Amino acid sequence: MASQEDVFKKLVAHCKEYGFVFPSSEIYDGLGAVYDYGQNGVELKNNIKKYWWDSMTLLHENIVGIDAAIFMHPTTWKASGHVDAFNDPLIDNRDSKKRYRADVLIEDQLAKYDEKIDKECEKAAKRFGESFDKDMFCQTNARVQEYITKRNALHERFAKAINDNDLETLKQIILDEGIVCPISGTKNWTDVRQFNLMFSTEMGSTADGAMKIYLRPETAQGIFVNYLNVQKTGRMKIPFGIAQIGKAFRNEIVARQFVFRMREFEQMEMQFFVRPGEEMKWFAHWKEFRLKWHKALGLGDHKYRYHDHDKLAHYANAATDIEFEMPFGFKEVEGIHSRTNFDLSQHAQYSGKKIEYFDPEMNQSYTPYVIETSIGVDRMFLSIMSAAYCEEKLDNGESRVVLKLPAVLAPVKVCVMPLVKKDGLPEKARQIMDSLKFEFHCAYDEKDSIGKRYRRQDAIGTPFCITIDHQTLEDDCVTIRYRDTMQQERIKISDLHDIVDKQVNMKNLFRKIME
Ligand code: GAP
């Protein structure tokens, strides 16, 4: 069986070969951690965004959307704390001249202990067969106990150092654990330093004294600075939310794992403004709602888990990640944060404007508290692609690569194929396509054998293929072929619309979420 690492490599190659994701400016050898979405990738991404946007703004009458600019007044980032506190702890290896995130080096070391524990368990499971009891084994095996003790001690020391912003201890942990640079193999480390992740540029000409501005590292601040505008013009009553989808930029030092960690990426964020004191109730509500949204896609409930934060961001009083099981382990796809009234208060202080809400029911004014749901479009894209990518051996000895994408998100919903390029079949196929194309994204393919055409559609995740043959001209029936089961059946052309609609209409997912 292929290792998860091999599967991931194949997935990345597949994304390129089938027009989902290309390295940015590839003809110039690419640009680190920046990617372009191709013809199929952009359709999948747009469908993800629609699923999110509609689940916020259609399903909630108290949530509205905005689209703020990427450039913002530089004081925004002073007020939000990003100028002073949006840092990663970095360390350099003097021999290889390579730079690393100190926290990532230590997290990798923690993962090594986990791998050792798993390996011991696997060996024992083979030895003991069906009677193997993993918990009991971990509690009693001396070697596993030693690994667990070391791992827990490291975790505790690491969490404390991160929380206390203690850069000296971070370096000492790296030395004590004997962590070496993967390139040079040496422990010749510099001290750990903080590195700000924001990209900056200049606005205006330098002769006039240009203003240093930042490319936003999160979309959320565009919502906070527009809080008063939206609340007043929309006559919004608390609790209410503002949703936004847009690009964000971070000068990530450890940029790896394909579109998982990029320097330019896209976020879908919603800030939900609530009464002070009610934030934990709404935090619990949004935690549950967001997980339902993910699970409704049917990628497998066991692939998700919550991860409560040990270290809270400078603005939060509670935070949870929704993690998804990627080929490289469970990883954060979305964050749900209780941001208190930190951002609005800071903007009120720095701008000198009063940013408050008069609550008619309480007959008092206050600065609203905020629950934020923040999900990366690209990470969502990667989670869906990794769950969908499948290599199958078929009964006839052949194999196929199929993307078992949720039908609602598939880039192409229906491929219409005349059996041959003559005898009036292409014309009939075009007629069928014309009847579907205003509602469903359709493709037309008349080249090569039907088998090859099916494989091409499997590889991009098209849920339905429709074949028009000579019989169709007589009985107005076509063969529909289902991607996942590869089953084929003869159906009336007049039934086509409803069969496709049942699977691809987002309405059905929304009903599931609201149950
Ligand atoms: N406004 C809160 C905020 O930005 P975050 O946890 O830093 O919180 C939210 O980011 C989400 O944005 C993450 O869960 C992830 O999906 C996505 N994200 C963050 N950094 C990213 C990166 N470098 N590349 C791709 N996605 C990223």
PDB file of N, CA, C and O in Angstrom, residues 278-346:
ATOM      1  N   GLU A 278     -22.332  37.251  26.955  1.00  0.00           N
ATOM      2  CA  GLU A 278     -23.003  36.164  26.231  1.00  0.00           C
ATOM      3  C   GLU A 278     -22.054  35.473  25.274  1.00  0.00           C
ATOM      4  O   GLU A 278     -22.454  34.626  24.479  1.00  0.00           O
ATOM      5  N   GLU A 279     -20.760  35.855  25.325  1.00  0.00           N
ATOM      6  CA  GLU A 279     -19.841  35.357  24.277  1.00  0.00           C
ATOM      7  C   GLU A 279     -19.604  33.855  24.355  1.00  0.00           C
ATOM      8  O   GLU A 279     -19.461  33.200  23.319  1.00  0.00           O
ATOM      9  N   MET A 280     -19.615  33.269  25.562  1.00  0.00           N
ATOM     10  CA  MET A 280     -19.326  31.830  25.640  1.00  0.00           C
ATOM     11  C   MET A 280     -20.484  31.009  25.075  1.00  0.00           C
ATOM     12  O   MET A 280     -20.274  29.973  24.453  1.00  0.00           O
ATOM     13  N   LYS A 281     -21.712  31.520  25.270  1.00  0.00           N
ATOM     14  CA  LYS A 281     -22.885  30.829  24.699  1.00  0.00           C
ATOM     15  C   LYS A 281     -22.764  30.814  23.173  1.00  0.00           C
ATOM     16  O   LYS A 281     -22.940  29.792  22.520  1.00  0.00           O
ATOM     17  N   TRP A 282     -22.409  31.970  22.595  1.00  0.00           N
ATOM     18  CA  TRP A 282     -22.307  32.058  21.127  1.00  0.00           C
ATOM     19  C   TRP A 282     -21.076  31.330  20.598  1.00  0.00           C
ATOM     20  O   TRP A 282     -21.090  30.785  19.494  1.00  0.00           O
ATOM     21  N   PHE A 283     -20.019  31.301  21.409  1.00  0.00           N
ATOM     22  CA  PHE A 283     -18.819  30.545  21.015  1.00  0.00           C
ATOM     23  C   PHE A 283     -19.199  29.067  20.836  1.00  0.00           C
ATOM     24  O   PHE A 283     -18.867  28.437  19.817  1.00  0.00           O
ATOM     25  N   ALA A 284     -19.961  28.541  21.813  1.00  0.00           N
ATOM     26  CA  ALA A 284     -20.387  27.130  21.738  1.00  0.00           C
ATOM     27  C   ALA A 284     -21.296  26.927  20.522  1.00  0.00           C
ATOM     28  O   ALA A 284     -21.183  25.932  19.793  1.00  0.00           O
ATOM     29  N   HIS A 285     -22.178  27.900  20.284  1.00  0.00           N
ATOM     30  CA  HIS A 285     -23.103  27.788  19.144  1.00  0.00           C
ATOM     31  C   HIS A 285     -22.337  27.705  17.821  1.00  0.00           C
ATOM     32  O   HIS A 285     -22.584  26.830  16.990  1.00  0.00           O
ATOM     33  N   TRP A 286     -21.381  28.617  17.631  1.00  0.00           N
ATOM     34  CA  TRP A 286     -20.674  28.657  16.341  1.00  0.00           C
ATOM     35  C   TRP A 286     -19.740  27.476  16.173  1.00  0.00           C
ATOM     36  O   TRP A 286     -19.537  26.990  15.050  1.00  0.00           O
ATOM     37  N   LYS A 287     -19.183  26.988  17.281  1.00  0.00           N
ATOM     38  CA  LYS A 287     -18.348  25.789  17.219  1.00  0.00           C
ATOM     39  C   LYS A 287     -19.161  24.633  16.628  1.00  0.00           C
ATOM     40  O   LYS A 287     -18.720  23.941  15.709  1.00  0.00           O
ATOM     41  N   GLU A 288     -20.372  24.480  17.145  1.00  0.00           N
ATOM     42  CA  GLU A 288     -21.220  23.366  16.702  1.00  0.00           C
ATOM     43  C   GLU A 288     -21.674  23.572  15.256  1.00  0.00           C
ATOM     44  O   GLU A 288     -21.612  22.664  14.429  1.00  0.00           O
ATOM     45  N   PHE A 289     -22.099  24.808  14.958  1.00  0.00           N
ATOM     46  CA  PHE A 289     -22.625  25.080  13.609  1.00  0.00           C
ATOM     47  C   PHE A 289     -21.560  24.857  12.547  1.00  0.00           C
ATOM     48  O   PHE A 289     -21.806  24.267  11.497  1.00  0.00           O
ATOM     49  N   ARG A 290     -20.356  25.317  12.817  1.00  0.00           N
ATOM     50  CA  ARG A 290     -19.294  25.200  11.815  1.00  0.00           C
ATOM     51  C   ARG A 290     -18.917  23.735  11.569  1.00  0.00           C
ATOM     52  O   ARG A 290     -18.647  23.352  10.441  1.00  0.00           O
ATOM     53  N   LEU A 291     -18.919  22.922  12.629  1.00  0.00           N
ATOM     54  CA  LEU A 291     -18.579  21.511  12.415  1.00  0.00           C
ATOM     55  C   LEU A 291     -19.669  20.826  11.584  1.00  0.00           C
ATOM     56  O   LEU A 291     -19.382  20.004  10.713  1.00  0.00           O
ATOM     57  N   LYS A 292     -20.916  21.213  11.829  1.00  0.00           N
ATOM     58  CA  LYS A 292     -22.028  20.659  11.043  1.00  0.00           C
ATOM     59  C   LYS A 292     -21.853  20.991   9.569  1.00  0.00           C
ATOM     60  O   LYS A 292     -22.110  20.185   8.688  1.00  0.00           O
ATOM     61  N   TRP A 293     -21.453  22.238   9.308  1.00  0.00           N
ATOM     62  CA  TRP A 293     -21.230  22.697   7.928  1.00  0.00           C
ATOM     63  C   TRP A 293     -20.202  21.801   7.240  1.00  0.00           C
ATOM     64  O   TRP A 293     -20.386  21.368   6.111  1.00  0.00           O
ATOM     65  N   HIS A 294     -19.111  21.501   7.951  1.00  0.00           N
ATOM     66  CA  HIS A 294     -18.069  20.646   7.371  1.00  0.00           C
ATOM     67  C   HIS A 294     -18.620  19.233   7.133  1.00  0.00           C
ATOM     68  O   HIS A 294     -18.474  18.669   6.048  1.00  0.00           O
ATOM     69  N   LYS A 295     -19.253  18.694   8.177  1.00  0.00           N
ATOM     70  CA  LYS A 295     -19.659  17.285   8.104  1.00  0.00           C
ATOM     71  C   LYS A 295     -20.732  17.045   7.040  1.00  0.00           C
ATOM     72  O   LYS A 295     -20.809  15.955   6.477  1.00  0.00           O
ATOM     73  N   ALA A 296     -21.557  18.060   6.767  1.00  0.00           N
ATOM     74  CA  ALA A 296     -22.640  17.903   5.781  1.00  0.00           C
ATOM     75  C   ALA A 296     -22.094  17.521   4.405  1.00  0.00           C
ATOM     76  O   ALA A 296     -22.805  16.958   3.581  1.00  0.00           O
ATOM     77  N   LEU A 297     -20.820  17.795   4.158  1.00  0.00           N
ATOM     78  CA  LEU A 297     -20.236  17.468   2.846  1.00  0.00           C
ATOM     79  C   LEU A 297     -20.021  15.971   2.665  1.00  0.00           C
ATOM     80  O   LEU A 297     -19.762  15.510   1.551  1.00  0.00           O
ATOM     81  N   GLY A 298     -20.069  15.219   3.771  1.00  0.00           N
ATOM     82  CA  GLY A 298     -20.004  13.759   3.666  1.00  0.00           C
ATOM     83  C   GLY A 298     -18.613  13.212   3.394  1.00  0.00           C
ATOM     84  O   GLY A 298     -18.473  12.136   2.806  1.00  0.00           O
ATOM     85  N   LEU A 299     -17.572  13.921   3.807  1.00  0.00           N
ATOM     86  CA  LEU A 299     -16.207  13.406   3.583  1.00  0.00           C
ATOM     87  C   LEU A 299     -15.826  12.369   4.642  1.00  0.00           C
ATOM     88  O   LEU A 299     -14.783  11.730   4.525  1.00  0.00           O
ATOM     89  N   GLY A 300     -16.658  12.208   5.662  1.00  0.00           N
ATOM     90  CA  GLY A 300     -16.381  11.234   6.740  1.00  0.00           C
ATOM     91  C   GLY A 300     -16.257  11.958   8.068  1.00  0.00           C
ATOM     92  O   GLY A 300     -15.307  12.721   8.259  1.00  0.00           O
ATOM     93  N   ASP A 301     -17.198  11.696   8.975  1.00  0.00           N
ATOM     94  CA  ASP A 301     -17.211  12.411  10.263  1.00  0.00           C
ATOM     95  C   ASP A 301     -15.934  12.194  11.055  1.00  0.00           C
ATOM     96  O   ASP A 301     -15.482  13.067  11.799  1.00  0.00           O
ATOM     97  N   HIS A 302     -15.316  10.989  10.902  1.00  0.00           N
ATOM     98  CA  HIS A 302     -14.119  10.661  11.677  1.00  0.00           C
ATOM     99  C   HIS A 302     -12.906  11.497  11.234  1.00  0.00           C
ATOM    100  O   HIS A 302     -11.875  11.481  11.897  1.00  0.00           O
ATOM    101  N   LYS A 303     -13.029  12.223  10.155  1.00  0.00           N
ATOM    102  CA  LYS A 303     -11.881  13.002   9.665  1.00  0.00           C
ATOM    103  C   LYS A 303     -11.779  14.382  10.345  1.00  0.00           C
ATOM    104  O   LYS A 303     -10.893  15.165  10.008  1.00  0.00           O
ATOM    105  N   TYR A 304     -12.730  14.696  11.210  1.00  0.00           N
ATOM    106  CA  TYR A 304     -12.698  16.006  11.873  1.00  0.00           C
ATOM    107  C   TYR A 304     -12.493  15.849  13.368  1.00  0.00           C
ATOM    108  O   TYR A 304     -12.954  14.887  13.964  1.00  0.00           O
ATOM    109  N   ARG A 305     -11.828  16.840  13.953  1.00  0.00           N
ATOM    110  CA  ARG A 305     -11.800  16.906  15.420  1.00  0.00           C
ATOM    111  C   ARG A 305     -11.571  18.370  15.834  1.00  0.00           C
ATOM    112  O   ARG A 305     -11.047  19.168  15.052  1.00  0.00           O
ATOM    113  N   TYR A 306     -11.999  18.655  17.070  1.00  0.00           N
ATOM    114  CA  TYR A 306     -11.725  19.983  17.632  1.00  0.00           C
ATOM    115  C   TYR A 306     -10.353  19.959  18.294  1.00  0.00           C
ATOM    116  O   TYR A 306      -9.933  18.939  18.827  1.00  0.00           O
ATOM    117  N   HIS A 307      -9.690  21.096  18.285  1.00  0.00           N
ATOM    118  CA  HIS A 307      -8.450  21.216  19.067  1.00  0.00           C
ATOM    119  C   HIS A 307      -8.494  22.554  19.814  1.00  0.00           C
ATOM    120  O   HIS A 307      -8.432  23.620  19.194  1.00  0.00           O
ATOM    121  N   ASP A 308      -8.671  22.472  21.132  1.00  0.00           N
ATOM    122  CA  ASP A 308      -8.715  23.709  21.930  1.00  0.00           C
ATOM    123  C   ASP A 308      -7.304  24.250  22.091  1.00  0.00           C
ATOM    124  O   ASP A 308      -6.369  23.482  22.307  1.00  0.00           O
ATOM    125  N   HIS A 309      -7.158  25.573  22.008  1.00  0.00           N
ATOM    126  CA  HIS A 309      -5.818  26.169  22.055  1.00  0.00           C
ATOM    127  C   HIS A 309      -5.229  26.213  23.456  1.00  0.00           C
ATOM    128  O   HIS A 309      -5.919  26.567  24.393  1.00  0.00           O
ATOM    129  N   ASP A 310      -3.930  25.855  23.567  1.00  0.00           N
ATOM    130  CA  ASP A 310      -3.179  26.085  24.812  1.00  0.00           C
ATOM    131  C   ASP A 310      -2.804  27.563  24.869  1.00  0.00           C
ATOM    132  O   ASP A 310      -2.951  28.242  25.867  1.00  0.00           O
ATOM    133  N   LYS A 311      -2.282  28.045  23.733  1.00  0.00           N
ATOM    134  CA  LYS A 311      -1.816  29.436  23.691  1.00  0.00           C
ATOM    135  C   LYS A 311      -2.854  30.260  22.944  1.00  0.00           C
ATOM    136  O   LYS A 311      -3.199  29.934  21.806  1.00  0.00           O
ATOM    137  N   LEU A 312      -3.362  31.293  23.597  1.00  0.00           N
ATOM    138  CA  LEU A 312      -4.382  32.114  22.947  1.00  0.00           C
ATOM    139  C   LEU A 312      -3.730  33.296  22.251  1.00  0.00           C
ATOM    140  O   LEU A 312      -2.734  33.846  22.735  1.00  0.00           O
ATOM    141  N   ALA A 313      -4.284  33.681  21.087  1.00  0.00           N
ATOM    142  CA  ALA A 313      -3.785  34.861  20.378  1.00  0.00           C
ATOM    143  C   ALA A 313      -3.996  36.077  21.282  1.00  0.00           C
ATOM    144  O   ALA A 313      -4.792  36.027  22.234  1.00  0.00           O
ATOM    145  N   HIS A 314      -3.312  37.180  20.924  1.00  0.00           N
ATOM    146  CA  HIS A 314      -3.335  38.324  21.840  1.00  0.00           C
ATOM    147  C   HIS A 314      -4.740  38.903  22.058  1.00  0.00           C
ATOM    148  O   HIS A 314      -4.972  39.622  22.993  1.00  0.00           O
ATOM    149  N   TYR A 315      -5.691  38.559  21.180  1.00  0.00           N
ATOM    150  CA  TYR A 315      -7.031  39.155  21.271  1.00  0.00           C
ATOM    151  C   TYR A 315      -8.090  38.208  21.841  1.00  0.00           C
ATOM    152  O   TYR A 315      -9.241  38.583  21.983  1.00  0.00           O
ATOM    153  N   ALA A 316      -7.749  36.930  22.132  1.00  0.00           N
ATOM    154  CA  ALA A 316      -8.805  35.937  22.376  1.00  0.00           C
ATOM    155  C   ALA A 316      -8.933  35.540  23.843  1.00  0.00           C
ATOM    156  O   ALA A 316      -7.961  35.570  24.591  1.00  0.00           O
ATOM    157  N   ASN A 317     -10.185  35.164  24.272  1.00  0.00           N
ATOM    158  CA  ASN A 317     -10.331  34.555  25.594  1.00  0.00           C
ATOM    159  C   ASN A 317     -10.784  33.097  25.502  1.00  0.00           C
ATOM    160  O   ASN A 317     -10.956  32.429  26.511  1.00  0.00           O
ATOM    161  N   ALA A 318     -10.978  32.603  24.280  1.00  0.00           N
ATOM    162  CA  ALA A 318     -11.207  31.174  24.037  1.00  0.00           C
ATOM    163  C   ALA A 318     -10.990  30.935  22.554  1.00  0.00           C
ATOM    164  O   ALA A 318     -11.268  31.826  21.743  1.00  0.00           O
ATOM    165  N   ALA A 319     -10.479  29.770  22.206  1.00  0.00           N
ATOM    166  CA  ALA A 319     -10.249  29.481  20.787  1.00  0.00           C
ATOM    167  C   ALA A 319     -10.189  27.975  20.551  1.00  0.00           C
ATOM    168  O   ALA A 319      -9.660  27.234  21.375  1.00  0.00           O
ATOM    169  N   THR A 320     -10.787  27.571  19.457  1.00  0.00           N
ATOM    170  CA  THR A 320     -10.778  26.161  19.048  1.00  0.00           C
ATOM    171  C   THR A 320     -10.462  26.089  17.566  1.00  0.00           C
ATOM    172  O   THR A 320     -10.910  26.947  16.806  1.00  0.00           O
ATOM    173  N   ASP A 321      -9.735  25.066  17.179  1.00  0.00           N
ATOM    174  CA  ASP A 321      -9.569  24.805  15.748  1.00  0.00           C
ATOM    175  C   ASP A 321     -10.471  23.643  15.370  1.00  0.00           C
ATOM    176  O   ASP A 321     -10.672  22.732  16.173  1.00  0.00           O
ATOM    177  N   ILE A 322     -10.954  23.674  14.129  1.00  0.00           N
ATOM    178  CA  ILE A 322     -11.512  22.454  13.554  1.00  0.00           C
ATOM    179  C   ILE A 322     -10.392  21.884  12.705  1.00  0.00           C
ATOM    180  O   ILE A 322      -9.886  22.550  11.797  1.00  0.00           O
ATOM    181  N   GLU A 323      -9.966  20.660  13.068  1.00  0.00           N
ATOM    182  CA  GLU A 323      -8.871  20.035  12.334  1.00  0.00           C
ATOM    183  C   GLU A 323      -9.427  18.961  11.404  1.00  0.00           C
ATOM    184  O   GLU A 323     -10.441  18.319  11.714  1.00  0.00           O
ATOM    185  N   PHE A 324      -8.722  18.771  10.299  1.00  0.00           N
ATOM    186  CA  PHE A 324      -9.124  17.755   9.320  1.00  0.00           C
ATOM    187  C   PHE A 324      -7.954  16.802   9.114  1.00  0.00           C
ATOM    188  O   PHE A 324      -6.798  17.218   9.155  1.00  0.00           O
ATOM    189  N   GLU A 325      -8.273  15.529   8.885  1.00  0.00           N
ATOM    190  CA  GLU A 325      -7.193  14.557   8.702  1.00  0.00           C
ATOM    191  C   GLU A 325      -6.656  14.634   7.272  1.00  0.00           C
ATOM    192  O   GLU A 325      -7.224  14.073   6.344  1.00  0.00           O
ATOM    193  N   MET A 326      -5.563  15.374   7.137  1.00  0.00           N
ATOM    194  CA  MET A 326      -4.895  15.510   5.836  1.00  0.00           C
ATOM    195  C   MET A 326      -3.969  14.298   5.667  1.00  0.00           C
ATOM    196  O   MET A 326      -3.710  13.576   6.634  1.00  0.00           O
ATOM    197  N   PRO A 327      -3.362  14.104   4.482  1.00  0.00           N
ATOM    198  CA  PRO A 327      -2.413  12.990   4.335  1.00  0.00           C
ATOM    199  C   PRO A 327      -1.215  13.143   5.260  1.00  0.00           C
ATOM    200  O   PRO A 327      -0.517  12.177   5.533  1.00  0.00           O
ATOM    201  N   PHE A 328      -0.965  14.369   5.781  1.00  0.00           N
ATOM    202  CA  PHE A 328       0.164  14.553   6.698  1.00  0.00           C
ATOM    203  C   PHE A 328      -0.315  14.770   8.136  1.00  0.00           C
ATOM    204  O   PHE A 328       0.332  15.431   8.932  1.00  0.00           O
ATOM    205  N   GLY A 329      -1.473  14.173   8.460  1.00  0.00           N
ATOM    206  CA  GLY A 329      -1.966  14.213   9.843  1.00  0.00           C
ATOM    207  C   GLY A 329      -3.115  15.203  10.024  1.00  0.00           C
ATOM    208  O   GLY A 329      -3.505  15.899   9.091  1.00  0.00           O
ATOM    209  N   PHE A 330      -3.664  15.248  11.272  1.00  0.00           N
ATOM    210  CA  PHE A 330      -4.748  16.182  11.572  1.00  0.00           C
ATOM    211  C   PHE A 330      -4.199  17.607  11.585  1.00  0.00           C
ATOM    212  O   PHE A 330      -3.223  17.887  12.283  1.00  0.00           O
ATOM    213  N   LYS A 331      -4.789  18.504  10.808  1.00  0.00           N
ATOM    214  CA  LYS A 331      -4.292  19.884  10.711  1.00  0.00           C
ATOM    215  C   LYS A 331      -5.449  20.877  10.746  1.00  0.00           C
ATOM    216  O   LYS A 331      -6.555  20.570  10.276  1.00  0.00           O
ATOM    217  N   GLU A 332      -5.134  22.070  11.237  1.00  0.00           N
ATOM    218  CA  GLU A 332      -6.151  23.127  11.347  1.00  0.00           C
ATOM    219  C   GLU A 332      -6.669  23.567   9.982  1.00  0.00           C
ATOM    220  O   GLU A 332      -5.885  23.874   9.083  1.00  0.00           O
ATOM    221  N   VAL A 333      -8.004  23.579   9.862  1.00  0.00           N
ATOM    222  CA  VAL A 333      -8.626  24.114   8.657  1.00  0.00           C
ATOM    223  C   VAL A 333      -9.362  25.412   8.994  1.00  0.00           C
ATOM    224  O   VAL A 333      -9.432  26.339   8.200  1.00  0.00           O
ATOM    225  N   GLU A 334      -9.894  25.449  10.215  1.00  0.00           N
ATOM    226  CA  GLU A 334     -10.701  26.611  10.617  1.00  0.00           C
ATOM    227  C   GLU A 334     -10.455  26.942  12.078  1.00  0.00           C
ATOM    228  O   GLU A 334     -10.222  26.045  12.890  1.00  0.00           O
ATOM    229  N   GLY A 335     -10.513  28.235  12.399  1.00  0.00           N
ATOM    230  CA  GLY A 335     -10.403  28.649  13.793  1.00  0.00           C
ATOM    231  C   GLY A 335     -11.697  29.333  14.224  1.00  0.00           C
ATOM    232  O   GLY A 335     -12.286  30.102  13.463  1.00  0.00           O
ATOM    233  N   ILE A 336     -12.135  29.026  15.446  1.00  0.00           N
ATOM    234  CA  ILE A 336     -13.285  29.738  16.019  1.00  0.00           C
ATOM    235  C   ILE A 336     -12.760  30.422  17.273  1.00  0.00           C
ATOM    236  O   ILE A 336     -12.201  29.758  18.153  1.00  0.00           O
ATOM    237  N   HIS A 337     -12.890  31.753  17.280  1.00  0.00           N
ATOM    238  CA  HIS A 337     -12.226  32.516  18.338  1.00  0.00           C
ATOM    239  C   HIS A 337     -13.229  33.423  19.049  1.00  0.00           C
ATOM    240  O   HIS A 337     -14.067  34.040  18.391  1.00  0.00           O
ATOM    241  N   SER A 338     -13.107  33.474  20.361  1.00  0.00           N
ATOM    242  CA  SER A 338     -13.858  34.468  21.111  1.00  0.00           C
ATOM    243  C   SER A 338     -12.893  35.642  21.297  1.00  0.00           C
ATOM    244  O   SER A 338     -11.938  35.557  22.065  1.00  0.00           O
ATOM    245  N   ARG A 339     -13.129  36.738  20.551  1.00  0.00           N
ATOM    246  CA  ARG A 339     -12.139  37.825  20.483  1.00  0.00           C
ATOM    247  C   ARG A 339     -12.421  38.942  21.467  1.00  0.00           C
ATOM    248  O   ARG A 339     -11.869  40.037  21.344  1.00  0.00           O
ATOM    249  N   THR A 340     -13.324  38.692  22.399  1.00  0.00           N
ATOM    250  CA  THR A 340     -13.746  39.713  23.390  1.00  0.00           C
ATOM    251  C   THR A 340     -14.128  41.013  22.673  1.00  0.00           C
ATOM    252  O   THR A 340     -14.580  40.977  21.528  1.00  0.00           O
ATOM    253  N   ASN A 341     -13.937  42.169  23.354  1.00  0.00           N
ATOM    254  CA  ASN A 341     -14.207  43.443  22.664  1.00  0.00           C
ATOM    255  C   ASN A 341     -12.885  44.112  22.304  1.00  0.00           C
ATOM    256  O   ASN A 341     -12.819  45.317  22.090  1.00  0.00           O
ATOM    257  N   PHE A 342     -11.826  43.276  22.244  1.00  0.00           N
ATOM    258  CA  PHE A 342     -10.474  43.796  22.036  1.00  0.00           C
ATOM    259  C   PHE A 342     -10.376  44.679  20.789  1.00  0.00           C
ATOM    260  O   PHE A 342      -9.950  45.840  20.856  1.00  0.00           O
ATOM    261  N   ASP A 343     -10.791  44.141  19.642  1.00  0.00           N
ATOM    262  CA  ASP A 343     -10.553  44.873  18.390  1.00  0.00           C
ATOM    263  C   ASP A 343     -11.346  46.186  18.335  1.00  0.00           C
ATOM    264  O   ASP A 343     -10.802  47.227  17.980  1.00  0.00           O
ATOM    265  N   LEU A 344     -12.654  46.113  18.678  1.00  0.00           N
ATOM    266  CA  LEU A 344     -13.454  47.340  18.590  1.00  0.00           C
ATOM    267  C   LEU A 344     -12.935  48.382  19.583  1.00  0.00           C
ATOM    268  O   LEU A 344     -12.871  49.574  19.265  1.00  0.00           O
ATOM    269  N   SER A 345     -12.544  47.935  20.771  1.00  0.00           N
ATOM    270  CA  SER A 345     -12.036  48.897  21.776  1.00  0.00           C
ATOM    271  C   SER A 345     -10.754  49.534  21.285  1.00  0.00           C
ATOM    272  O   SER A 345     -10.532  50.748  21.443  1.00  0.00           O
ATOM    273  N   GLN A 346      -9.869  48.724  20.712  1.00  0.00           N
ATOM    274  CA  GLN A 346      -8.598  49.252  20.222  1.00  0.00           C
ATOM    275  C   GLN A 346      -8.837  50.282  19.115  1.00  0.00           C
ATOM    276  O   GLN A 346      -8.213  51.346  19.092  1.00  0.00           O
TER     277      GLN A 346
END
